[in-house]
Coordinates of C-alpha atoms in Angstrom, one line a residue:
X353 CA -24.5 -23.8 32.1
X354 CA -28.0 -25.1 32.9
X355 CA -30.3 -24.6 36.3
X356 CA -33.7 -25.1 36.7
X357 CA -36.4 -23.7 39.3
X358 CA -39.4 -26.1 39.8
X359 CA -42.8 -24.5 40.0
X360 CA -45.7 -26.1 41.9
X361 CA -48.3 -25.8 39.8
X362 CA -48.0 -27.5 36.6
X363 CA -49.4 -25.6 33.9
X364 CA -52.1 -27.1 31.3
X365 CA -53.3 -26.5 28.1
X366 CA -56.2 -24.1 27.2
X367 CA -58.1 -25.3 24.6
X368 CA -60.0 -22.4 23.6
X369 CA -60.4 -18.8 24.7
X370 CA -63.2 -17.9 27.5
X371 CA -65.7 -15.4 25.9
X372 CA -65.7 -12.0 27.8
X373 CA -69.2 -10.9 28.8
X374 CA -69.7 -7.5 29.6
X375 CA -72.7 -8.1 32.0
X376 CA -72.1 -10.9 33.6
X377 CA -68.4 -9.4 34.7
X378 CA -70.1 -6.6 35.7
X379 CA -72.3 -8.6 38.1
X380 CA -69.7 -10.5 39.3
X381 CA -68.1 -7.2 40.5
X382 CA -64.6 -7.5 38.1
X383 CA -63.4 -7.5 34.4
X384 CA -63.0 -11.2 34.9
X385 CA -63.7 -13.5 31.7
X386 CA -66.9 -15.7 31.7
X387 CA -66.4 -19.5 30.7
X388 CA -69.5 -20.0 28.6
X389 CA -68.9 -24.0 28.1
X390 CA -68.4 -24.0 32.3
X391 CA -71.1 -21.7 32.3
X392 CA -73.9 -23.9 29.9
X393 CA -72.4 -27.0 31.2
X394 CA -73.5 -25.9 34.9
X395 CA -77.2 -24.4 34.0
X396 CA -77.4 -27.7 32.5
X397 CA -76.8 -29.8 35.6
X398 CA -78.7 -27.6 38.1
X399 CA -81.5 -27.7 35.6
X400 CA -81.7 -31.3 35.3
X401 CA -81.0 -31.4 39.3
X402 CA -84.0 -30.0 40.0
X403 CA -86.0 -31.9 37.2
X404 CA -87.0 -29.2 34.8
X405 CA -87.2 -29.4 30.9
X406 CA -85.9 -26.5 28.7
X407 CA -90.0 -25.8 28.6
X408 CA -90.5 -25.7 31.9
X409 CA -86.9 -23.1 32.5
X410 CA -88.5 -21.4 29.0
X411 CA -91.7 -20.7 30.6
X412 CA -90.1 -19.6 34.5
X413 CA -87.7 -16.8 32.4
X414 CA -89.7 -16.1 29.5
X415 CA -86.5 -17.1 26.8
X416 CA -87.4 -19.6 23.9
X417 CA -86.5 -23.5 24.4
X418 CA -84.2 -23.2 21.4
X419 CA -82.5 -20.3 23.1
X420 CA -81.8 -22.1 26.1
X421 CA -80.3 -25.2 24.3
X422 CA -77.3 -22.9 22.6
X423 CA -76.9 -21.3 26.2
X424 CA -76.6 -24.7 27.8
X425 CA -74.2 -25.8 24.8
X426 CA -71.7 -23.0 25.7
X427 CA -72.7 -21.4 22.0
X428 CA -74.3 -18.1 23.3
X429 CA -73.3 -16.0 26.5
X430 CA -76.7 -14.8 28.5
X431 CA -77.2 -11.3 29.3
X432 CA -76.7 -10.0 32.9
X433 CA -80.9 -10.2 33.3
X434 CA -81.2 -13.5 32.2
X435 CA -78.9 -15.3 34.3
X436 CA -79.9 -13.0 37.4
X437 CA -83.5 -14.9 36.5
X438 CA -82.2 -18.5 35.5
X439 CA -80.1 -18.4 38.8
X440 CA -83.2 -17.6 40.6
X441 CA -85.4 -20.3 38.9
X442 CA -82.9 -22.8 39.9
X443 CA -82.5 -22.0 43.4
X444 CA -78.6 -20.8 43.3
X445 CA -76.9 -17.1 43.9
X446 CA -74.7 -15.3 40.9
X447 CA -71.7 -16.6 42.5
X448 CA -73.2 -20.6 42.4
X449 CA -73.7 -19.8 39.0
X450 CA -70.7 -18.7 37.7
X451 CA -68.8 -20.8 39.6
X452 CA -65.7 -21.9 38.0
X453 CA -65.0 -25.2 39.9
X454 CA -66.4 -28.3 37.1
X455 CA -69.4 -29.6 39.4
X456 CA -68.3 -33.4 38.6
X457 CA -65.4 -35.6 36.6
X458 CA -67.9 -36.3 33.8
X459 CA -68.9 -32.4 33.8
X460 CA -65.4 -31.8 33.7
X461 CA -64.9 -34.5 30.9
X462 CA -67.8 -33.3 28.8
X463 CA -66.3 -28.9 29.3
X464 CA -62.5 -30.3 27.7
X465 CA -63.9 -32.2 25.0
X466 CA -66.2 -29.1 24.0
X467 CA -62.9 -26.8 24.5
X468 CA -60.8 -28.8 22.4
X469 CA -62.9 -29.3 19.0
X470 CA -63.9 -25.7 19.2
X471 CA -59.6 -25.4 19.2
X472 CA -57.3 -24.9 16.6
X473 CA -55.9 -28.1 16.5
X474 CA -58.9 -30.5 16.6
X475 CA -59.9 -28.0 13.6
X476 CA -57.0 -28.4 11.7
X477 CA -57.7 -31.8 11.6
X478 CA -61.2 -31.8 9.4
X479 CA -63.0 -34.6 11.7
X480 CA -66.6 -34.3 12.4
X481 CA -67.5 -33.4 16.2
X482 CA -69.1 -35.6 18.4
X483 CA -71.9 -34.3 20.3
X484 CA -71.4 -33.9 23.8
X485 CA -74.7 -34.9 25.8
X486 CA -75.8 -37.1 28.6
X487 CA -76.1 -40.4 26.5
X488 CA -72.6 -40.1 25.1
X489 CA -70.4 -43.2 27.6
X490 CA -68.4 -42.1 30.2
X491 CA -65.6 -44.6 28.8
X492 CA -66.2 -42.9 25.4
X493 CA -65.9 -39.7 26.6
X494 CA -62.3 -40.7 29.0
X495 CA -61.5 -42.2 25.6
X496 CA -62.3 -38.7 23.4
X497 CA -60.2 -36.3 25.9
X498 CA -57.5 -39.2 26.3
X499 CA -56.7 -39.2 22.3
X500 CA -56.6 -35.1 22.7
X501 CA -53.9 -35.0 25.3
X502 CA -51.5 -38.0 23.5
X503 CA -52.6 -36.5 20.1
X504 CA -51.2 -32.8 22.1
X505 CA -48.3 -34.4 23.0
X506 CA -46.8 -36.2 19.8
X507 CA -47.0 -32.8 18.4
X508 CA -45.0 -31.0 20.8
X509 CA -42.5 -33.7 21.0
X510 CA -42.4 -33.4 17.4
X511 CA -42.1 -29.8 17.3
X512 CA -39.2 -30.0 19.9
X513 CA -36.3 -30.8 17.0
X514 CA -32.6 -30.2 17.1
X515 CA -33.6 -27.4 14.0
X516 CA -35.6 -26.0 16.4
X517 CA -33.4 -25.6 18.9
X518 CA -30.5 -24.3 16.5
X519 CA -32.8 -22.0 15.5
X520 CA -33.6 -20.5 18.7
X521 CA -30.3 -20.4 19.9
X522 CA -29.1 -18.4 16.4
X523 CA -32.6 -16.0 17.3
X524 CA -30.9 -15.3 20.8
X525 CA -27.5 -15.0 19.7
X526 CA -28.2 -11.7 17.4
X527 CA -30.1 -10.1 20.1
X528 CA -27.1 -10.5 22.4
X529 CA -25.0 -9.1 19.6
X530 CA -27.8 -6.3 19.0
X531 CA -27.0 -4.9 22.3
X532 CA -23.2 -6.1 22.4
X533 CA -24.2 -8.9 25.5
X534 CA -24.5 -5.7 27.9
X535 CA -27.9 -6.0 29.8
X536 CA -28.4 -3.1 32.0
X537 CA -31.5 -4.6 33.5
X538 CA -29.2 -7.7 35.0
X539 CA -26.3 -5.2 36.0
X540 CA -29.0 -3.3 37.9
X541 CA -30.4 -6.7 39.5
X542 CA -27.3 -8.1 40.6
X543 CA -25.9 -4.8 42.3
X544 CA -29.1 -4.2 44.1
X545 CA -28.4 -8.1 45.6
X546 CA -25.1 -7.1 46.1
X547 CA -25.8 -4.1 48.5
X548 CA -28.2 -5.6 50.3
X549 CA -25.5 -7.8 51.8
X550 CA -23.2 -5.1 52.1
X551 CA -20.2 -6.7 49.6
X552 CA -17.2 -4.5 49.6
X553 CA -15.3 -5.4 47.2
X554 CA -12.9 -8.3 45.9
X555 CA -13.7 -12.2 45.1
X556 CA -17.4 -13.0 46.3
X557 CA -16.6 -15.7 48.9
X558 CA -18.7 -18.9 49.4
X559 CA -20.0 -17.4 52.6
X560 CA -21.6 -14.3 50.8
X561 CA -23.2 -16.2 48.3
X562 CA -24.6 -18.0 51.6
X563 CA -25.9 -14.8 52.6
X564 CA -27.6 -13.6 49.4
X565 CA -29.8 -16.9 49.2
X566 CA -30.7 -16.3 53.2
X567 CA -31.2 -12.3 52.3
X568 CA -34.0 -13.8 49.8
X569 CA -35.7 -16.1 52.7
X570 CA -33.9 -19.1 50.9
X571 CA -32.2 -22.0 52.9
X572 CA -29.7 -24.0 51.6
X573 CA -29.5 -27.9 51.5
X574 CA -26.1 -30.3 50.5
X575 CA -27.4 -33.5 49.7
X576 CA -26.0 -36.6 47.9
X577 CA -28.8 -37.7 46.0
X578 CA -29.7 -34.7 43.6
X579 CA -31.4 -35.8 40.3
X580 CA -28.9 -37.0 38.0
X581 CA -30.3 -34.1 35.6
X582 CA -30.0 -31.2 37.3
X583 CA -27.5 -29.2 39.1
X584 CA -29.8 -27.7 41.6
X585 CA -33.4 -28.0 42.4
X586 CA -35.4 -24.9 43.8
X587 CA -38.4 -25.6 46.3
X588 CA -40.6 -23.0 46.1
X589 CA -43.0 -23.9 48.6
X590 CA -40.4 -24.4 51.7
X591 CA -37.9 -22.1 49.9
X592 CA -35.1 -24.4 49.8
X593 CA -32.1 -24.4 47.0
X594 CA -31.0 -28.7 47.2
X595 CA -27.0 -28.6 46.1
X596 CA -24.6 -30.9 45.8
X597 CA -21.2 -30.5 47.3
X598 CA -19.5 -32.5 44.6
X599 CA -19.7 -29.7 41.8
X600 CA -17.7 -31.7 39.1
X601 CA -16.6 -28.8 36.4
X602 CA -18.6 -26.2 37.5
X603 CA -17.7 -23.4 40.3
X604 CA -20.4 -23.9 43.2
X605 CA -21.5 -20.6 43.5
X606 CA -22.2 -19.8 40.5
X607 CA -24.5 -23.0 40.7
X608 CA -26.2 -21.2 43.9
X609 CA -26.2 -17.6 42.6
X610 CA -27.9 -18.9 39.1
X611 CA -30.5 -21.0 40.7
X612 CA -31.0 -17.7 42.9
X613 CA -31.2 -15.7 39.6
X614 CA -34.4 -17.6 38.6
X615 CA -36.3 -16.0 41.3
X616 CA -34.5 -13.1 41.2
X617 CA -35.4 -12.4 37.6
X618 CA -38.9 -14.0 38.3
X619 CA -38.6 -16.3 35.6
X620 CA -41.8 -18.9 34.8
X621 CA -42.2 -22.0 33.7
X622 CA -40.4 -21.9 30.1
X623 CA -43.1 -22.7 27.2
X624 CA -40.8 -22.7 24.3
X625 CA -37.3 -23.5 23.8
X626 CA -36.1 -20.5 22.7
X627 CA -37.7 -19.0 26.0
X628 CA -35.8 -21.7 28.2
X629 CA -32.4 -20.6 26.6
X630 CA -32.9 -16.8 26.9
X631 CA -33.4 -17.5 30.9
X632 CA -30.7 -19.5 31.0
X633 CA -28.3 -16.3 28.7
X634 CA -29.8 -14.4 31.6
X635 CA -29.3 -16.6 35.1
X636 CA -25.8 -16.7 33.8
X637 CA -25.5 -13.6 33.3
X638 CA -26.8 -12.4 36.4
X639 CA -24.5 -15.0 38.4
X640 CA -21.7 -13.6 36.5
X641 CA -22.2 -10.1 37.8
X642 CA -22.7 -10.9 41.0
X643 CA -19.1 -13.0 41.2
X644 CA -17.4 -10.0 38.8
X645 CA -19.3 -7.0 39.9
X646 CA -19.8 -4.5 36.9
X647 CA -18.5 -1.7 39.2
X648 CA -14.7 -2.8 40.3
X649 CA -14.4 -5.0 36.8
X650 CA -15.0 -2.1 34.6
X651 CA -12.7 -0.1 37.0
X652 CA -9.8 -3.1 36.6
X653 CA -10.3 -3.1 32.6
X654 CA -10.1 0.6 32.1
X655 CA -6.6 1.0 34.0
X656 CA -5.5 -2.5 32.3
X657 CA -6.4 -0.6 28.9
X658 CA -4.2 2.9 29.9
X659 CA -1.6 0.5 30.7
X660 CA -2.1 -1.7 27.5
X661 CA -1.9 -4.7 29.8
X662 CA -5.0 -6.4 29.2
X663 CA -5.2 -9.7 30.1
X664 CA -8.1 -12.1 30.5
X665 CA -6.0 -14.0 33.7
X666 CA -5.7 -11.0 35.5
X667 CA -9.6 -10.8 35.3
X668 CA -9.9 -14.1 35.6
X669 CA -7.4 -14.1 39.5
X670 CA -8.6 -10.9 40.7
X671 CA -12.1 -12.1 41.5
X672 CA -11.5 -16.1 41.6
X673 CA -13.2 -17.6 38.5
X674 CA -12.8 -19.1 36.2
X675 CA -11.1 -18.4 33.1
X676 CA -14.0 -19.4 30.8
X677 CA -16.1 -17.0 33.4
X678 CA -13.7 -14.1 33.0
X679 CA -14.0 -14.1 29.1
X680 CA -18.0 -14.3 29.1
X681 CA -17.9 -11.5 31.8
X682 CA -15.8 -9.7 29.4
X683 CA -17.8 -9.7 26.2
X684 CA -20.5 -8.7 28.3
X685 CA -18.1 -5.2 29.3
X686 CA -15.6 -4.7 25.9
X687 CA -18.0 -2.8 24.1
X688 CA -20.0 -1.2 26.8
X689 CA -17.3 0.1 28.4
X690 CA -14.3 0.0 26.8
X691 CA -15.2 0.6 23.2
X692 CA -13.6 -2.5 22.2
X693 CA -15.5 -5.3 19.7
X694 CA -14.9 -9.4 20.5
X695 CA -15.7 -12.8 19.8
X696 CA -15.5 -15.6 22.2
X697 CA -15.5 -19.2 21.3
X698 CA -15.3 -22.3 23.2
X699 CA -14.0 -25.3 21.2
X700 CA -13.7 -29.2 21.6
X701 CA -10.7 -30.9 20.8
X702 CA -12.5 -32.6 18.0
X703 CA -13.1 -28.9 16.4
X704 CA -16.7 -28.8 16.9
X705 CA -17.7 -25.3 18.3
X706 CA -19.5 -25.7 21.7
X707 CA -20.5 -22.2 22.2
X708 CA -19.4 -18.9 20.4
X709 CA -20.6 -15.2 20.4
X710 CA -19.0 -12.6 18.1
X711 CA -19.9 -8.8 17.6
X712 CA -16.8 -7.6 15.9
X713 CA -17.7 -9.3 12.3
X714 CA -15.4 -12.3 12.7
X715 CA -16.8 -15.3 9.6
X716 CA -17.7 -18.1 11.8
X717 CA -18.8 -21.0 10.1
X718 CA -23.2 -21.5 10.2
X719 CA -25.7 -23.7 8.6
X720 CA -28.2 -22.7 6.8
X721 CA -30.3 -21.6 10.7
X722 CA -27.3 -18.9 11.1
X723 CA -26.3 -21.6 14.1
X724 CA -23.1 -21.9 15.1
X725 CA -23.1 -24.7 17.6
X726 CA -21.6 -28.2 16.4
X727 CA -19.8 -26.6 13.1
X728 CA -16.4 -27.4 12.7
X729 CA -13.8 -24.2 13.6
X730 CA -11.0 -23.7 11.1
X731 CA -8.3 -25.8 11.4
X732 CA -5.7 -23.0 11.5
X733 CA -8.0 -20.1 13.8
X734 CA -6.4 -19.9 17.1
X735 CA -9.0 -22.0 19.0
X736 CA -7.6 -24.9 17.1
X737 CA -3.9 -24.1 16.8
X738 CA -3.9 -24.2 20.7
X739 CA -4.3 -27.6 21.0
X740 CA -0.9 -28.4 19.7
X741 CA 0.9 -26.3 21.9
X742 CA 2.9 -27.8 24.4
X743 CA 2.8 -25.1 27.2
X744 CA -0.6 -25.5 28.5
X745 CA 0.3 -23.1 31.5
X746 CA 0.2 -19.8 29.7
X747 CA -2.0 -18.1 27.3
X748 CA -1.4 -19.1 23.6
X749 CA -1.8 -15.6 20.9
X750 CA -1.7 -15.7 17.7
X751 CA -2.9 -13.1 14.9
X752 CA -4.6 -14.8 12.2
X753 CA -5.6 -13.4 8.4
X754 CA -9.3 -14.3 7.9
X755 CA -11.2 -13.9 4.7
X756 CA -13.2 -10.9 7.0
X757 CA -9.8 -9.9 8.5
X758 CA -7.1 -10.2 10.7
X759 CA -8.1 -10.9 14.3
X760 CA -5.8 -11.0 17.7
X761 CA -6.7 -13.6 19.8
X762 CA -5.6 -15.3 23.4
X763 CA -6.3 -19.1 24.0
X764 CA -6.0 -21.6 26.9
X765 CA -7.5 -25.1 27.1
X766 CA -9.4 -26.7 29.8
X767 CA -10.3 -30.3 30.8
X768 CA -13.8 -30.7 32.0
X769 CA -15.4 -34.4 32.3
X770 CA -16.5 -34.3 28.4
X771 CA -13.3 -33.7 27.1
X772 CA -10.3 -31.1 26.5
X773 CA -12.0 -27.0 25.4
X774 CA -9.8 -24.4 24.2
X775 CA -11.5 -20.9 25.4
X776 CA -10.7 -18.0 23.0
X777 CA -11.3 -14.4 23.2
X778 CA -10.4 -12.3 20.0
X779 CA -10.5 -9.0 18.2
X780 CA -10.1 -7.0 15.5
X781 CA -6.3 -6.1 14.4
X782 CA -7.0 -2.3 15.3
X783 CA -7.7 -3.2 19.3
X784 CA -4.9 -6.0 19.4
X785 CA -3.0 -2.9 20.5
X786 CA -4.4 -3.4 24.3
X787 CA -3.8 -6.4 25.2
X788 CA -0.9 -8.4 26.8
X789 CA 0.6 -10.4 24.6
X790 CA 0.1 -8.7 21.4
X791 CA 3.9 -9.2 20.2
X792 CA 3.3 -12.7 19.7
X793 CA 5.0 -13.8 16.9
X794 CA 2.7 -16.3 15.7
X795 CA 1.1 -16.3 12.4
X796 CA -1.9 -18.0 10.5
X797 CA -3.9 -17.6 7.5
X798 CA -6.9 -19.1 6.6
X799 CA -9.5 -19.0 3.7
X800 CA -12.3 -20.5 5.0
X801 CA -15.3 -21.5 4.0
X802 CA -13.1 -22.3 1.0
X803 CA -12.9 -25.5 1.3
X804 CA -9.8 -26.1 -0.1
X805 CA -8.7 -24.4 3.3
X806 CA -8.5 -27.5 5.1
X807 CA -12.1 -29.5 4.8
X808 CA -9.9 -31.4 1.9
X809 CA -7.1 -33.3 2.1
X810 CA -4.5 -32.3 0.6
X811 CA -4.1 -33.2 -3.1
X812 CA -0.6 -35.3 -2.3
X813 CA -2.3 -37.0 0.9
X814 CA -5.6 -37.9 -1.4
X815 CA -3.6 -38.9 -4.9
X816 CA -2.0 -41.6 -1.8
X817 CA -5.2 -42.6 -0.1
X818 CA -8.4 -41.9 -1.9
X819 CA -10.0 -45.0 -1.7
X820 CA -7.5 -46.9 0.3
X821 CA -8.8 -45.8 3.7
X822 CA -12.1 -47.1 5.2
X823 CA -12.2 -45.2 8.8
X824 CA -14.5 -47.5 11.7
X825 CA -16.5 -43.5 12.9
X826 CA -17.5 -43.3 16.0
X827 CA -21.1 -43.4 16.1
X828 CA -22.5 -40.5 18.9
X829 CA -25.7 -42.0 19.8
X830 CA -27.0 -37.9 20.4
X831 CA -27.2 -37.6 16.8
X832 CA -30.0 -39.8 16.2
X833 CA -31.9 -39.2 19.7
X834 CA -34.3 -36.5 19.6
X835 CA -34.8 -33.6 21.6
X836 CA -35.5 -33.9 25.4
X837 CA -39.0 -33.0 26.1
X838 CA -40.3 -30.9 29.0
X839 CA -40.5 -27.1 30.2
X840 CA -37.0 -27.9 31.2
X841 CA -35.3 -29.9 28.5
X842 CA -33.4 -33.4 29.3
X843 CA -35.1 -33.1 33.2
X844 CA -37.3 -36.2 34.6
X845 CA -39.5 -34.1 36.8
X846 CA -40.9 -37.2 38.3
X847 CA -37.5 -37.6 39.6
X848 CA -37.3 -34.4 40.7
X849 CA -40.6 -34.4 42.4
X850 CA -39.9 -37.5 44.3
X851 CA -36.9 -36.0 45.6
X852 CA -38.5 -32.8 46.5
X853 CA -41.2 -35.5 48.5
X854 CA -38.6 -36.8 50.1
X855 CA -36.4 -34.2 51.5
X856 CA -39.7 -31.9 52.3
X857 CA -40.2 -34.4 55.5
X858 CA -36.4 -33.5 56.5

């Protein structure tokens, strides 16, 4: 599930690190960091402003010509006493001096360039610099800083690959299994919210989601024209949350209470992909405990457990979600609170995993990242086997005999606009003995990653067809795009900006 917050100020790259100058943030009254490239590039213009050659400032504050130049050139930082006698030479106060504000375009021009071949990457690249002074062309200079940004932005469209991705999610998934998906910080968060607007219990209606967004200051806005990306849009500056009242698969307050979480949590614009999944694990998490408070669900699983009635619909009905809700909110509780290890998977009808978590040892199949995501489930796990059953009204269970063990596992499927799911939660053998439904008498076995298990056809099926059969695939035109680029991947924010425009006049 996906939501994004939109910031208003955009952040940009920083080419190179300010030095710190000891003196000069002294004099300025803070620990603040002095911009010496700012810094030079200003003396420079003031100078020059008042027609005075580095022999003429020289002479006035008693430094050498050739002194002056590196200052001017951003390559040494002047002591407190110098610049208390360069500002007074040139007319200005401290604070004129040190001003951070670029005193024209080309100034600004000529300060980026400087930044960006003292950075990293213009380093990395072994070119010769090009001087920076007053005879360089201002079209050659546009030109200079121009190359730097595209040059900037190939590589981090580059660096944004589906590897990267798989590997970021696989990074995320073992933290969640290192504390067994139970974040105390987000239980803490969401029942704070929760008191606030004095919920007592039961489903979290639509009107009490309403409250918590006007509790925060936020108004709410159904419109028809959201951008086609998103699923909400946040405005920050007239603290507005933009919905849409045709939620297609996905339960409308959840959309509200995760856009909400965003602020809540006090997330920032993403700068990595891994970091833009890891608030997303968390704004879902945090709109799950609000909708299944930790409180009266942990209370509801614990007598279900005495009574060896547990039962992911039960969950699921007692606080209106749903079921694919009930069985993320309950890997997040099993272990803390019931002592009880899972996996949860949610699989296409093609057999492609979509989403998974385990922390109870279960051998789903990875690549060589440790991702799970896009592998094909065993044909004979329970995730699978529940396509084929006819009763899609209840639960399908079935124990199966895995090359890590047997697991116990309850299965439903789901149709959402991309296709038929099956949602599975299972566990070990040894805690089958709490759940509903653990008399089933359905039986599997399977050896995978052999792959004689059933990546092969079987031998009497290939001696008939081996050679004979020349399938037409389906080509998925994701596998050869590349990975959306952005703070928020797959989002046109000019599209969202527009919108934002448009609506802030309402």
């Amino acid at each position: 599930m996906q939501f994004f917050t939109y910031h208003q100020e955009m952040q940009t790259p920083t080419w190179s690190k300010p030095h710190q100058s000891l003196d000069a943030g002294n004099a300025a009254g803070s620990n603040e960091e002095i911009d010496v490239i700012s810094l030079g590039r200003r003396i420079r213009h003031l100078r020059k402003q008042k027609k005075l050659t580095l022999d003429d400032m020289s002479e006035a504050v008693g430094v050498a010509p050739s002194q002056l130049s590196l200052i001017e050139n951003g390559k040494r930082e002047p002591k407190l006493s110098l610049l208390s006698k360069l500002a007074a030479t040139l007319g200005v106060t401290m604070d004129d001096l040190l001003g951070a504000e670029p005193i024209s375009k080309r100034a600004a021009l000529e300060i980026e360039l400087e930044r960006a071949q003292r950075g990293p990457l213009y380093q990395s690249l072994a070119l010769p610099t090009v001087r920076v002074s007053s005879r360089l062309p201002m079209d050659v200079l546009e030109a200079l800083v121009g190359l730097q940004h595209e040059l900037e932005r190939r590589l981090e469209m580059q660096a944004a690959t589906p590897e990267e991705a798989r590997r970021a999610n696989s990074i995320l998934r073992m933290e969640m299994r290192e504390v067994n998906n139970y974040y105390p910080h987000l239980e803490e968060e969401a029942s704070k919210v929760l008191a606030a607007v004095g919920y007592s219990g039961g489903p979290l209606s639509h009107h009490v989601a309403a409250d918590i967004a006007t509790h925060l200051g936020f108004s709410l806005r159904f419109v028809g024209d959201l951008p086609h990306s998103t699923r909400s849009v946040t405005d920050l500056k007239n603290r507005r949350i933009y919905l849409t009242q045709s939620s297609g698969d996905h339960d409308p307050r959840a959309v509200l209470l995760q856009a909400i979480g965003h602020y809540v949590l006090g997330h920032e614009t993403p700068t990595t992909y891994y970091e833009f999944l890891r608030q997303r694990v968390h704004t879902n998490y945090f709109a799950a405990a609000l909708l299944m408070p930790e409180k009266a669900a942990t209370q509801q699983l614990r007598e279900a457990k005495a009574r060896k009635e547990l039962s992911l619909e039960d969950l699921r009905d007692a606080f209106a979600v749903s079921y694919e809700t009930a069985a993320h909110r309950f890997t997040n509780l099993a272990t803390q609170h019931l002592d009880i290890t899972t996996h949860f998977q949610k699989v296409h009808e093609s057999g492609i995993i979509h989403k998974a978590y385990e922390n109870d040892g279960v051998n789903f199949p990875a690549d060589h990242t440790g991702a799970i995501e896009g592998q094909a489930v065993c044909r004979y796990w329970t995730s699978r086997e529940v396509f084929d059953i006819p009763d899609k009204f209840r639960s399908f269970e079935q124990y199966t005999d895995t090359v890590a063990g047997t697991y116990w596992c309850t299965a439903r499927t789901e149709r959402h606009s991309s296709g038929l799911y099956s949602l599975s939660i299972g566990v070990p053998f040894a805690h089958a003995k709490w759940f509903r439904g653990r008399d089933t008498p359905e039986r599997s076995k399977s050896q995978c990653p052999d792959p004689s298990c059933c990546r092969k056809p079987p031998p009497d099926l290939s001696m008939s067809w081996a050679g004979q059969a020349w399938p037409a695939a389906r080509a998925n035109s994701h596998l050869l795009a590349a990975m959306p680029t952005g703070a928020f991947p797959g989002v046109d924010e000019t599209e969202v900006y527009k919108f934002l425009a448009m609506h802030s006049e309402d």
